[in-house]
């Protein structure tokens, strides 16, 4: 199961980098929520809709660790990103926690939370 979750984690990163709404829709659970590094909360439609004003220019995950359970998995990693939001360039380094759940239709990302690490260089 760990290899499958790692594959899905990578697919999610790639979909984010490409702003691939179709892939994100397929990867996210219908009740998906994210908690941003400043505490804001986005649901699935808001998360996918963010790409109207936001784009990654680079996204790299490292220190990826997966804990697997019967019908759930937790992914922890460090993510370094460069992005543009409303014309303003940003660089962030965050610790990410993802909760993946096994549903009848397959594995889906149910939640993600970001914590700032600073040093976005």
Short mmCIF file of C-alpha atoms in Angstrom, two decimals:
data_model
loop_
_atom_site.label_atom_id
_atom_site.label_comp_id
_atom_site.label_asym_id
_atom_site.label_seq_id
_atom_site.Cartn_x
_atom_site.Cartn_y
_atom_site.Cartn_z
CA UNK A 1 0.00 0.00 0.00
CA UNK A 2 2.86 2.39 0.75
CA UNK A 3 4.05 2.30 -2.87
CA UNK A 4 0.53 3.10 -4.11
CA UNK A 5 0.22 6.06 -1.72
CA UNK A 6 3.66 7.35 -2.78
CA UNK A 7 2.52 7.11 -6.41
CA UNK A 8 -0.67 9.04 -5.61
CA UNK A 9 1.27 11.65 -3.63
CA UNK A 10 3.52 12.17 -6.67
CA UNK A 11 0.47 12.33 -8.99
CA UNK A 12 -1.04 14.99 -6.71
CA UNK A 13 2.17 17.06 -6.80
CA UNK A 14 2.25 16.80 -10.60
CA UNK A 15 -1.42 17.79 -10.91
CA UNK A 16 -0.78 20.80 -8.67
CA UNK A 17 2.26 21.87 -10.69
CA UNK A 18 0.32 21.61 -13.97
CA UNK A 19 -2.91 23.09 -12.50
CA UNK A 20 -4.66 19.98 -13.83
CA UNK A 21 -8.23 20.44 -12.55
CA UNK A 22 -9.38 17.09 -13.96
CA UNK A 23 -6.62 15.14 -12.22
CA UNK A 24 -7.19 17.03 -8.97
CA UNK A 25 -10.93 16.37 -9.13
CA UNK A 26 -10.20 12.64 -9.48
CA UNK A 27 -7.60 12.60 -6.66
CA UNK A 28 -9.52 14.61 -4.05
CA UNK A 29 -12.31 13.20 -1.90
CA UNK A 30 -15.61 15.05 -2.27
CA UNK A 31 -15.33 16.28 1.34
CA UNK A 32 -11.66 17.30 0.95
CA UNK A 33 -10.42 20.25 3.03
CA UNK A 34 -7.04 21.91 3.25
CA UNK A 35 -5.68 24.03 6.07
CA UNK A 36 -3.14 26.53 4.79
CA UNK A 37 0.06 27.54 6.52
CA UNK A 38 -1.68 30.70 7.76
CA UNK A 39 -4.79 28.85 8.93
CA UNK A 40 -7.18 29.43 6.03
CA UNK A 41 -9.45 26.53 5.00
CA UNK A 42 -10.39 25.56 1.44
CA UNK A 43 -12.87 22.90 0.34
CA UNK A 44 -12.49 20.84 -2.83
CA UNK A 45 -14.03 23.35 -5.24
CA UNK A 46 -12.10 26.25 -3.69
CA UNK A 47 -8.85 24.26 -3.86
CA UNK A 48 -9.28 23.46 -7.54
CA UNK A 49 -10.54 27.00 -8.22
CA UNK A 50 -7.43 28.62 -6.73
CA UNK A 51 -5.66 28.21 -10.07
CA UNK A 52 -7.67 31.12 -11.51
CA UNK A 53 -5.27 33.46 -9.64
CA UNK A 54 -2.45 31.13 -8.63
CA UNK A 55 0.22 29.07 -10.41
CA UNK A 56 3.19 27.03 -9.28
CA UNK A 57 6.44 27.62 -11.11
CA UNK A 58 8.16 24.84 -9.16
CA UNK A 59 7.07 22.27 -6.58
CA UNK A 60 9.38 19.76 -4.91
CA UNK A 61 8.57 17.34 -2.09
CA UNK A 62 11.32 15.74 -0.01
CA UNK A 63 11.59 13.73 3.21
CA UNK A 64 8.42 11.85 2.18
CA UNK A 65 7.24 9.40 4.85
CA UNK A 66 4.12 7.24 4.63
CA UNK A 67 2.27 5.60 7.52
CA UNK A 68 -0.27 3.07 6.30
CA UNK A 69 -3.37 1.86 8.10
CA UNK A 70 -6.16 -0.45 7.02
CA UNK A 71 -8.17 2.08 4.95
CA UNK A 72 -6.13 5.24 5.51
CA UNK A 73 -2.61 6.56 5.08
CA UNK A 74 -0.79 9.62 6.35
CA UNK A 75 1.90 11.27 4.25
CA UNK A 76 4.35 13.70 5.79
CA UNK A 77 6.90 15.64 3.76
CA UNK A 78 8.71 18.92 3.29
CA UNK A 79 7.60 20.92 0.26
CA UNK A 80 9.50 23.73 -1.41
CA UNK A 81 7.49 25.79 -3.85
CA UNK A 82 7.76 28.84 -6.01
CA UNK A 83 4.52 30.32 -7.23
CA UNK A 84 2.76 33.38 -8.52
CA UNK A 85 -0.42 34.66 -6.88
CA UNK A 86 -2.18 37.68 -8.36
CA UNK A 87 1.06 38.61 -10.14
CA UNK A 88 3.21 38.40 -7.02
CA UNK A 89 6.02 35.83 -6.86
CA UNK A 90 6.28 33.76 -3.69
CA UNK A 91 8.63 31.11 -2.33
CA UNK A 92 7.59 28.84 0.53
CA UNK A 93 9.07 25.97 2.46
CA UNK A 94 6.38 24.07 4.38
CA UNK A 95 5.87 20.83 6.21
CA UNK A 96 2.88 19.03 4.72
CA UNK A 97 0.57 16.43 6.24
CA UNK A 98 -1.82 14.58 3.94
CA UNK A 99 -4.57 12.14 4.91
CA UNK A 100 -5.47 9.61 2.20
CA UNK A 101 -8.54 7.38 2.60
CA UNK A 102 -9.61 4.27 0.75
CA UNK A 103 -13.11 4.72 -0.62
CA UNK A 104 -15.16 2.32 -2.79
CA UNK A 105 -13.91 4.20 -5.88
CA UNK A 106 -10.25 4.03 -4.76
CA UNK A 107 -7.78 6.08 -2.74
CA UNK A 108 -8.57 9.79 -2.38
CA UNK A 109 -6.89 12.69 -0.63
CA UNK A 110 -9.25 13.77 2.17
CA UNK A 111 -7.18 16.42 3.93
CA UNK A 112 -3.96 18.36 3.68
CA UNK A 113 -2.41 20.72 6.21
CA UNK A 114 0.59 23.02 5.78
CA UNK A 115 2.92 24.39 8.47
CA UNK A 116 5.50 27.03 7.62
CA UNK A 117 9.17 26.16 8.02
CA UNK A 118 10.48 29.53 6.86
CA UNK A 119 13.55 29.77 4.66
CA UNK A 120 11.60 29.75 1.38
CA UNK A 121 14.75 31.22 -0.23
#
